Coordinates of C-alpha atoms in Angstrom, one line a residue:
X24 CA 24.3 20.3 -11.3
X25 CA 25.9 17.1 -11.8
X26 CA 29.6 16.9 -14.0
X27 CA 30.5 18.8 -16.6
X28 CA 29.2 20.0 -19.5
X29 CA 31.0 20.8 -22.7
X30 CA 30.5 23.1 -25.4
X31 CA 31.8 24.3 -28.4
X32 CA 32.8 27.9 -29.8
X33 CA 34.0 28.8 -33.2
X34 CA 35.7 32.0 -33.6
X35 CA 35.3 31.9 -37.9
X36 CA 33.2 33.9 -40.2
X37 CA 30.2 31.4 -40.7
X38 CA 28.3 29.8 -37.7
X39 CA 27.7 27.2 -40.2
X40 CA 30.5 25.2 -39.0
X41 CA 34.2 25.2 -39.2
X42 CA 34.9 23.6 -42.4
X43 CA 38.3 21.6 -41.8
X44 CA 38.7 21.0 -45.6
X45 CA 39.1 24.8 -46.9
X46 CA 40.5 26.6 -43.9
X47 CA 42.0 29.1 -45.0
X48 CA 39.7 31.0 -47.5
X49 CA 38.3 34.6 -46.7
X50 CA 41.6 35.8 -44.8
X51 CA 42.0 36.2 -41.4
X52 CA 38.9 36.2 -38.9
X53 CA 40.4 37.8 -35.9
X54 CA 41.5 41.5 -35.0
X55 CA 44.6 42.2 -36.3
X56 CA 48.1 44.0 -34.5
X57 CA 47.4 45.8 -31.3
X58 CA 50.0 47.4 -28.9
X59 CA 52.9 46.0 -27.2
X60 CA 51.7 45.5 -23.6
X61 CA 55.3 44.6 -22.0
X62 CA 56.5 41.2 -21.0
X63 CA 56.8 42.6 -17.3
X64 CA 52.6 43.3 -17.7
X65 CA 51.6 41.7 -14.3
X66 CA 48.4 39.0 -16.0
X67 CA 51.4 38.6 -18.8
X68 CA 52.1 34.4 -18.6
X69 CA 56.1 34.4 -19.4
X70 CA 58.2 36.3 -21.5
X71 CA 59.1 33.3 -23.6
X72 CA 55.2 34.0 -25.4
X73 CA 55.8 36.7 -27.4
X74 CA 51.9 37.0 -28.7
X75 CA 48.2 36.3 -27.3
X76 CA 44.8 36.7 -28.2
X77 CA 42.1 37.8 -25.7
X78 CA 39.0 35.9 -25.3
X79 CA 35.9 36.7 -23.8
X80 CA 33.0 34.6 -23.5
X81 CA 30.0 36.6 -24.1
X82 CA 27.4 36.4 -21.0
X83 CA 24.5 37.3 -22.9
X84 CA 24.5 34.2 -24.9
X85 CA 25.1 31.6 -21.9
X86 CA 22.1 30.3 -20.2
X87 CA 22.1 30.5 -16.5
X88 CA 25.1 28.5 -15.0
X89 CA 25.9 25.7 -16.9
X90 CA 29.5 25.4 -15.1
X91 CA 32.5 23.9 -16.1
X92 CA 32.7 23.7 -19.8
X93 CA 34.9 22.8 -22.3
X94 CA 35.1 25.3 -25.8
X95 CA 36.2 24.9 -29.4
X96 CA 38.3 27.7 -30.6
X97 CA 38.8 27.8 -33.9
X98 CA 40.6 30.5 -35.4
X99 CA 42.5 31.3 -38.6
X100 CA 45.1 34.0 -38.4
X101 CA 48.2 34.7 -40.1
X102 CA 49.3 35.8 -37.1
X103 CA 49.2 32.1 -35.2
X104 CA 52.1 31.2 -38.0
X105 CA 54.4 32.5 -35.5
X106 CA 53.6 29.4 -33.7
X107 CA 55.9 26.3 -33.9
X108 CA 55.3 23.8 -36.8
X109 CA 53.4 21.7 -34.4
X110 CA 51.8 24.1 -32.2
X111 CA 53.4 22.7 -29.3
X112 CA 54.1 26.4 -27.9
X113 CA 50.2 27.3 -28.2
X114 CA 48.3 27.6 -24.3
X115 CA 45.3 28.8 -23.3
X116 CA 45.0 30.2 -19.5
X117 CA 42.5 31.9 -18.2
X118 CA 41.7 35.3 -17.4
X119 CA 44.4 35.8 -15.0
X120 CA 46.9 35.6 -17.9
X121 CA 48.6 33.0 -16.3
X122 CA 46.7 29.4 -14.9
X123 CA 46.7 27.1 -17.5
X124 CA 44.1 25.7 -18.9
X125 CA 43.7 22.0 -20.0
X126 CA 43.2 21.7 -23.9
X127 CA 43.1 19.6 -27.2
X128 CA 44.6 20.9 -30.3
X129 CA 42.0 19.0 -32.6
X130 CA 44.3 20.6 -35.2
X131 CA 46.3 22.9 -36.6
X132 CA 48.1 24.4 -39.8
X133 CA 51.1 26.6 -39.3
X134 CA 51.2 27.1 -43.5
X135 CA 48.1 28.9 -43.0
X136 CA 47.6 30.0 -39.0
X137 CA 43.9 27.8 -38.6
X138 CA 43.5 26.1 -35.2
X139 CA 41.1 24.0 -33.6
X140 CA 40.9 23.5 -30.2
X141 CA 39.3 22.0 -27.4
X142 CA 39.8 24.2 -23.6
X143 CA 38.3 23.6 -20.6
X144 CA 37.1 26.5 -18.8
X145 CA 35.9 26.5 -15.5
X146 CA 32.5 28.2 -14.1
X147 CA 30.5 29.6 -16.8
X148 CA 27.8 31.6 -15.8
X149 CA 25.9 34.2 -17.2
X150 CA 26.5 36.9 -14.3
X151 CA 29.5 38.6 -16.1
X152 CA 31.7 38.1 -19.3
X153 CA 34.4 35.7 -19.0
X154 CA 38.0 36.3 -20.2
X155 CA 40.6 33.5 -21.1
X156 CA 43.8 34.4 -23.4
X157 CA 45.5 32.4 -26.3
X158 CA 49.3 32.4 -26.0
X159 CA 51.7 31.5 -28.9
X160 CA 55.0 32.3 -30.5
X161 CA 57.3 30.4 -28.3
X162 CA 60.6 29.5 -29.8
X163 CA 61.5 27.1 -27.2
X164 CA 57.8 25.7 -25.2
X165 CA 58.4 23.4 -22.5
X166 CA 56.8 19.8 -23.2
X167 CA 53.3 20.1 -23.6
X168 CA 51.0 19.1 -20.7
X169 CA 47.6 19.8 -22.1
X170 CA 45.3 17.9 -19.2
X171 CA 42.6 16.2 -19.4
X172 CA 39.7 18.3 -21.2
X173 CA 37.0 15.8 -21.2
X174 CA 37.3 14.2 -17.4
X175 CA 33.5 13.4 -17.1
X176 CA 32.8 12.1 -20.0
X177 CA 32.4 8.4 -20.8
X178 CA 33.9 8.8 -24.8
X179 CA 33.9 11.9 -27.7
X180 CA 34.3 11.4 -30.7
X181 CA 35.4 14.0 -33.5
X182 CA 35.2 12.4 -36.4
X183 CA 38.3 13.9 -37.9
X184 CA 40.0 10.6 -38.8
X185 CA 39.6 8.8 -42.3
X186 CA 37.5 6.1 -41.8
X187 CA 38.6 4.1 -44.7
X188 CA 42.1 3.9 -42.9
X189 CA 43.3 0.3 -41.6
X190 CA 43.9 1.7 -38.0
X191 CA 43.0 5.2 -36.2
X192 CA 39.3 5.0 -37.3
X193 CA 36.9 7.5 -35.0
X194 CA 39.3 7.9 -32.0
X195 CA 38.1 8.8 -28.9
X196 CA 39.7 12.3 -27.2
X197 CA 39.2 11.0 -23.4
X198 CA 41.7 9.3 -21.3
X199 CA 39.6 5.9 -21.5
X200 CA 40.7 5.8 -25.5
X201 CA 37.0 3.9 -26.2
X202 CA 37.9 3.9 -30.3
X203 CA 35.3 3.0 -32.3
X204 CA 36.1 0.4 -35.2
X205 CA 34.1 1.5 -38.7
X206 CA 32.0 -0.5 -40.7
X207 CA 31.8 -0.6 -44.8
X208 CA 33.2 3.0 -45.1
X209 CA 35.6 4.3 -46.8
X210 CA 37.9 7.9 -46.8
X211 CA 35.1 9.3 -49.2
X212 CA 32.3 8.9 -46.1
X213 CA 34.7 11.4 -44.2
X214 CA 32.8 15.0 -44.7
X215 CA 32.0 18.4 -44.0
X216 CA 30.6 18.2 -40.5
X217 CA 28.8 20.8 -37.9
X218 CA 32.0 21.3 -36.4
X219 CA 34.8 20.6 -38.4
X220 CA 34.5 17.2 -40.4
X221 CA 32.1 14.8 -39.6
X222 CA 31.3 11.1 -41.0
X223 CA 28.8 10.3 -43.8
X224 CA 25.9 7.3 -43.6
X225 CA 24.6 5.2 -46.1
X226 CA 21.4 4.3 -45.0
X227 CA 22.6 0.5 -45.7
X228 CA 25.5 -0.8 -43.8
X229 CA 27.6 1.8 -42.7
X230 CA 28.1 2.4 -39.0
X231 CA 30.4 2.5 -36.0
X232 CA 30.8 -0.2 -32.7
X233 CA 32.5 -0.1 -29.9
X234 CA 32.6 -3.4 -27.9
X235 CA 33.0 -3.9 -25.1
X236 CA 30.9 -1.2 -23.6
X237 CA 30.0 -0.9 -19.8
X238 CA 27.2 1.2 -19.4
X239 CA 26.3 3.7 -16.5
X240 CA 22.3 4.1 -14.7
X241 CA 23.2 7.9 -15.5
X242 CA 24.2 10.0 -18.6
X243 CA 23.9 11.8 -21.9
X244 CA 23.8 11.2 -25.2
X245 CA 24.7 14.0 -27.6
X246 CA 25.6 14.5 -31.3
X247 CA 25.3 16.5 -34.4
X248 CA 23.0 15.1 -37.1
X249 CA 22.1 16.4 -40.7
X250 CA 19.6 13.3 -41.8
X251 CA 18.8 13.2 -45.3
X252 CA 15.7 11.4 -44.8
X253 CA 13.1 11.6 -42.5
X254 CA 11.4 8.1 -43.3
X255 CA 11.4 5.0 -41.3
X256 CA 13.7 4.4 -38.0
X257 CA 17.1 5.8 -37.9
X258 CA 19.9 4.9 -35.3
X259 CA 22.1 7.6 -33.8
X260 CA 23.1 5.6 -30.8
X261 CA 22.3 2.2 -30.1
X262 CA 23.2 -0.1 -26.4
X263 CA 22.2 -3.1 -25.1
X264 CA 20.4 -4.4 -28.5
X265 CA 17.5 -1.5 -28.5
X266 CA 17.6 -0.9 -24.8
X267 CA 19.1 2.4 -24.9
X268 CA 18.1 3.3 -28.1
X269 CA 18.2 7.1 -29.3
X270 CA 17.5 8.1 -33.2
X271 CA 14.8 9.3 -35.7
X272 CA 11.4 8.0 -35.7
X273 CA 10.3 9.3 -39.7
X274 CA 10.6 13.3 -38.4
X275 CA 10.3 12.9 -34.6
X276 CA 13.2 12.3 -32.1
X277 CA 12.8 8.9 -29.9
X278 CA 14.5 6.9 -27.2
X279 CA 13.8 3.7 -27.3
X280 CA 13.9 0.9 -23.8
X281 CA 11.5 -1.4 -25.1
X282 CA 8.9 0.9 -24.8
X283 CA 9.1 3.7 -27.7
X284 CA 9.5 6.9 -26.1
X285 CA 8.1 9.4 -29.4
X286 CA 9.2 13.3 -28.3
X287 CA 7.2 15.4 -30.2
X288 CA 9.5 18.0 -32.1
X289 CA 9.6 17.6 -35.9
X290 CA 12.8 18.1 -37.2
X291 CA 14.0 19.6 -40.3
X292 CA 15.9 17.1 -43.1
X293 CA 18.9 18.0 -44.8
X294 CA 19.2 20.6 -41.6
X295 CA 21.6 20.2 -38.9
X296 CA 20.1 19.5 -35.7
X297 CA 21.8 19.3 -32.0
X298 CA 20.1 15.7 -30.2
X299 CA 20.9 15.0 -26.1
X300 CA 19.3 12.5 -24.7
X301 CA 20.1 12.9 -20.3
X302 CA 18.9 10.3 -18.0
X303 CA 19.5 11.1 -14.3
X304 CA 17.8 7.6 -13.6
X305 CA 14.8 8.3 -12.7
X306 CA 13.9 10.5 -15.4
X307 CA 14.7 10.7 -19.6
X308 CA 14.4 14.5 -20.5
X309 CA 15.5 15.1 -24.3
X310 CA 16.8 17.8 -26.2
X311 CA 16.5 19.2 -30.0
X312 CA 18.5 21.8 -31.1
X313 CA 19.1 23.1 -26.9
X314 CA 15.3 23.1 -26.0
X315 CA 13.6 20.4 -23.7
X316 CA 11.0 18.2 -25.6
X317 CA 8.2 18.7 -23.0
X318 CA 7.6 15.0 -21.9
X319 CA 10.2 13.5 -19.7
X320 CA 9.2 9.8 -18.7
X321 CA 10.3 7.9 -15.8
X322 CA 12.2 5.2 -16.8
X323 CA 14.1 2.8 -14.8
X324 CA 17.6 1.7 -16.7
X325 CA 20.0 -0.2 -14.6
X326 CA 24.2 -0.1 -15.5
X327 CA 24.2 -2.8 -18.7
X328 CA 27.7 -3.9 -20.6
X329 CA 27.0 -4.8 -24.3
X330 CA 28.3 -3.4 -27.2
X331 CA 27.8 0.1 -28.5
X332 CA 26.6 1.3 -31.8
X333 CA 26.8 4.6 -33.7
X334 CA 24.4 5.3 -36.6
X335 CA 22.7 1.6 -37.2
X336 CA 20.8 -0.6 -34.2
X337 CA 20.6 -4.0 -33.7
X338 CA 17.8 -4.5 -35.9
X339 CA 19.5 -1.8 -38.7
X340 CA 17.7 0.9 -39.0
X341 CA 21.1 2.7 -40.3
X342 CA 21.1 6.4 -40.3
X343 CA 21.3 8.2 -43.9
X344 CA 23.0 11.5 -43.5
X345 CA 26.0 12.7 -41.8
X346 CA 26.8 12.5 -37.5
X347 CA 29.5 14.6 -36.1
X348 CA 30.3 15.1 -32.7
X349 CA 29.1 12.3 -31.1
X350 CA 29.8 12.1 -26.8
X351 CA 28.6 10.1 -24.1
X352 CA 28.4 11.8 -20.7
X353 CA 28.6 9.6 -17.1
X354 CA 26.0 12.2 -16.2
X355 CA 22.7 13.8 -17.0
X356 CA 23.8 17.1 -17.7
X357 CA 21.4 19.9 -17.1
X358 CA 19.0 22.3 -19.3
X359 CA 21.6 25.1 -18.9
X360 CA 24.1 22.9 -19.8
X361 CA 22.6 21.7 -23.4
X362 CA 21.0 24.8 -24.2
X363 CA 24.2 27.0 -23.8
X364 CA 26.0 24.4 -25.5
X365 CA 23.5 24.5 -28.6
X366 CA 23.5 28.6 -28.6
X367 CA 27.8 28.9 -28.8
X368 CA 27.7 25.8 -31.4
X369 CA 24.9 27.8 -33.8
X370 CA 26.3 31.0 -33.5
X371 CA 30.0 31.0 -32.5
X372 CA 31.1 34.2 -33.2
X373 CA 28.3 35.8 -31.3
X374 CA 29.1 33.6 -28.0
X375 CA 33.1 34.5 -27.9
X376 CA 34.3 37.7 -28.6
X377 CA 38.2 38.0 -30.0
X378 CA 39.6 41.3 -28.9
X379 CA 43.1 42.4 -30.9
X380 CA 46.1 40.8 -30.4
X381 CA 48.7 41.5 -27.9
X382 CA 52.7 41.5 -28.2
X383 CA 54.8 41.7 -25.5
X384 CA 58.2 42.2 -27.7

């Protein structure tokens, strides 16, 4: 299987979606005190961590062996106000208590113990569950060295920054920093997403670019979309002027080279939907909500640099309805891949287990 493939797991009440803007409401959503293990516990990381929460990545809701992937945790516990202000003292490792993990803290609220996170986890597989821990309550962490969670991916994008501010707008969390710079939106088109917040589209002239953009003969689109129409053409991701083209044709999913490439899988509108798009260059296979559209085309697409659009094409066709998550991969990831992404992202609290918390003074 070629790279990585990254997925997302939300420890909250609602497999809705974590909804950044209210996230404290309905209590805590994690087991509360459990015993004190000792700090001299042999899988226990250092004694400076007073507290952790067990993890377990349910087997029965993975598909095959996806491999390396990287999961959202988001949890809100009053517990995690122990943690520093900034959360500088929270790690994940994995299920030897002790190697670090890389991660992102997307964010987090001490005032109210709600984290989100990004954490790479290494060789997912359905053949058994698979345990990582959350440390915190660390007085004195060392300096934070999170890694590099996203290493074979081209850009993500979270969509957690106002994009009606003069700088910042939809920052990329790779190493490459591939920002994307907003157009005609303001703080208002910043909304509730799948995942945490997501941006808002017109239908008119709102969209993102990134230019500019060097292209590779493999990879994979994927993103969150909630259209609120299903007429006409409408632009997730757009490269090379229509030559990579990937939206909405009225209620069907397309990819578009010059030749329209119509997958036949109505969607649902005013629905969220998961879209991937993986070209391993001979072949386009696409994805709706983690299941294969049938017809995979050969296509021949050779590396292109031209500048990249999010949610309006080179001819318009601007997206009306709200994108969140949007990544480009420098690979074609692989059925397993996509489809245990989609299962943890629609149902998150059935894909991760959180056991009760641990104390080791």
């Amino acid at each position: 299987m070629p790279g990585r493939a990254f997925i997302a797991i939300l420890l909250a009440a609602s497999a809705c979606g974590f909804e950044v803007a209210n996230p404290g409401s309905g209590g805590d959503d994690v087991p509360g005190d459990g015993p004190l293990t000792g700090c001299a516990a042999a899988n226990w990381r250092d004694a400076n961590w007073a507290a952790r929460y067990p993890l377990a990545i349910q087997k029965s809701k993975v598909r095959g062996v996806p491999g390396d992937l990287a999961i959202l945790v988001a949890i809100t516990s009053a517990e995690l106000k122990q943690a520093t202000a900034s959360g500088d003292d929270i790690v994940f490792t994995a299920g030897d208590g002790v190697t670090v993990l890389p991660y992102e803290i997307e964010r987090f609220e001490a005032s109210t113990g709600a984290l989100t996170a990004w954490v790479l986890v290494p060789s997912v597989s359905n053949a058994a569950d698979l345990p990582l821990y959350l440390y915190f309550a660390n007085p004195s962490p060392p300096a934070p060295d999170p890694g590099d969670v996203w290493p074979d991916y081209i850009a993500v994008w979270h969509f957690r920054e106002d994009p009606g501010a003069a700088v910042g707008q939809a920052r990329d969390s790779t190493a490459h920093g591939r920002h994307a710079t907003v157009q005609n939106m303001t703080s208002a088109d910043r909304v509730v997403g799948k995942i945490g917040t997501g941006y808002g589209f017109d239908g008119v002239d709102n969209g993102l670019v990134l230019s500019p953009f060097v292209f590779p003969t493999r990879f994979t689109y994927e993103a969150w979309i909630r259209p609120t129409t299903l007429a006409n053409y409408r632009t997730v991701f757009d490269v090379a002027a229509n030559n990579r083209w990937l939206g909405l044709a009225s209620d069907k999913v397309e990819f578009y080279t010059g030749t329209d490439y119509v997958f036949d899988s109505p969607i649902i509108g005013n629905a969220w939907h998961a879209v991937a798009a993986a070209y391993d260059g001979t072949r386009m296979r696409v994805y709706l909500d983690g299941a294969e559209i049938p017809t995979a085309p050969s296509i021949t697409l050779a590396a292109v640099t031209s500048p990249l659009q999010i949610g309006f094409s080179a001819l318009g066709e601007h997206f009306l309805g709200t994108i969140d998550e949007a990544r480009i991969h420098s690979a074609a990831l692989s059925a397993d891949a996509i489809g245990t992404s989609y299962a943890n992202q629609s149902a998150p609290d059935q894909f991760v287990k959180v056991e009760t918390i641990e104390r080791c003074r």
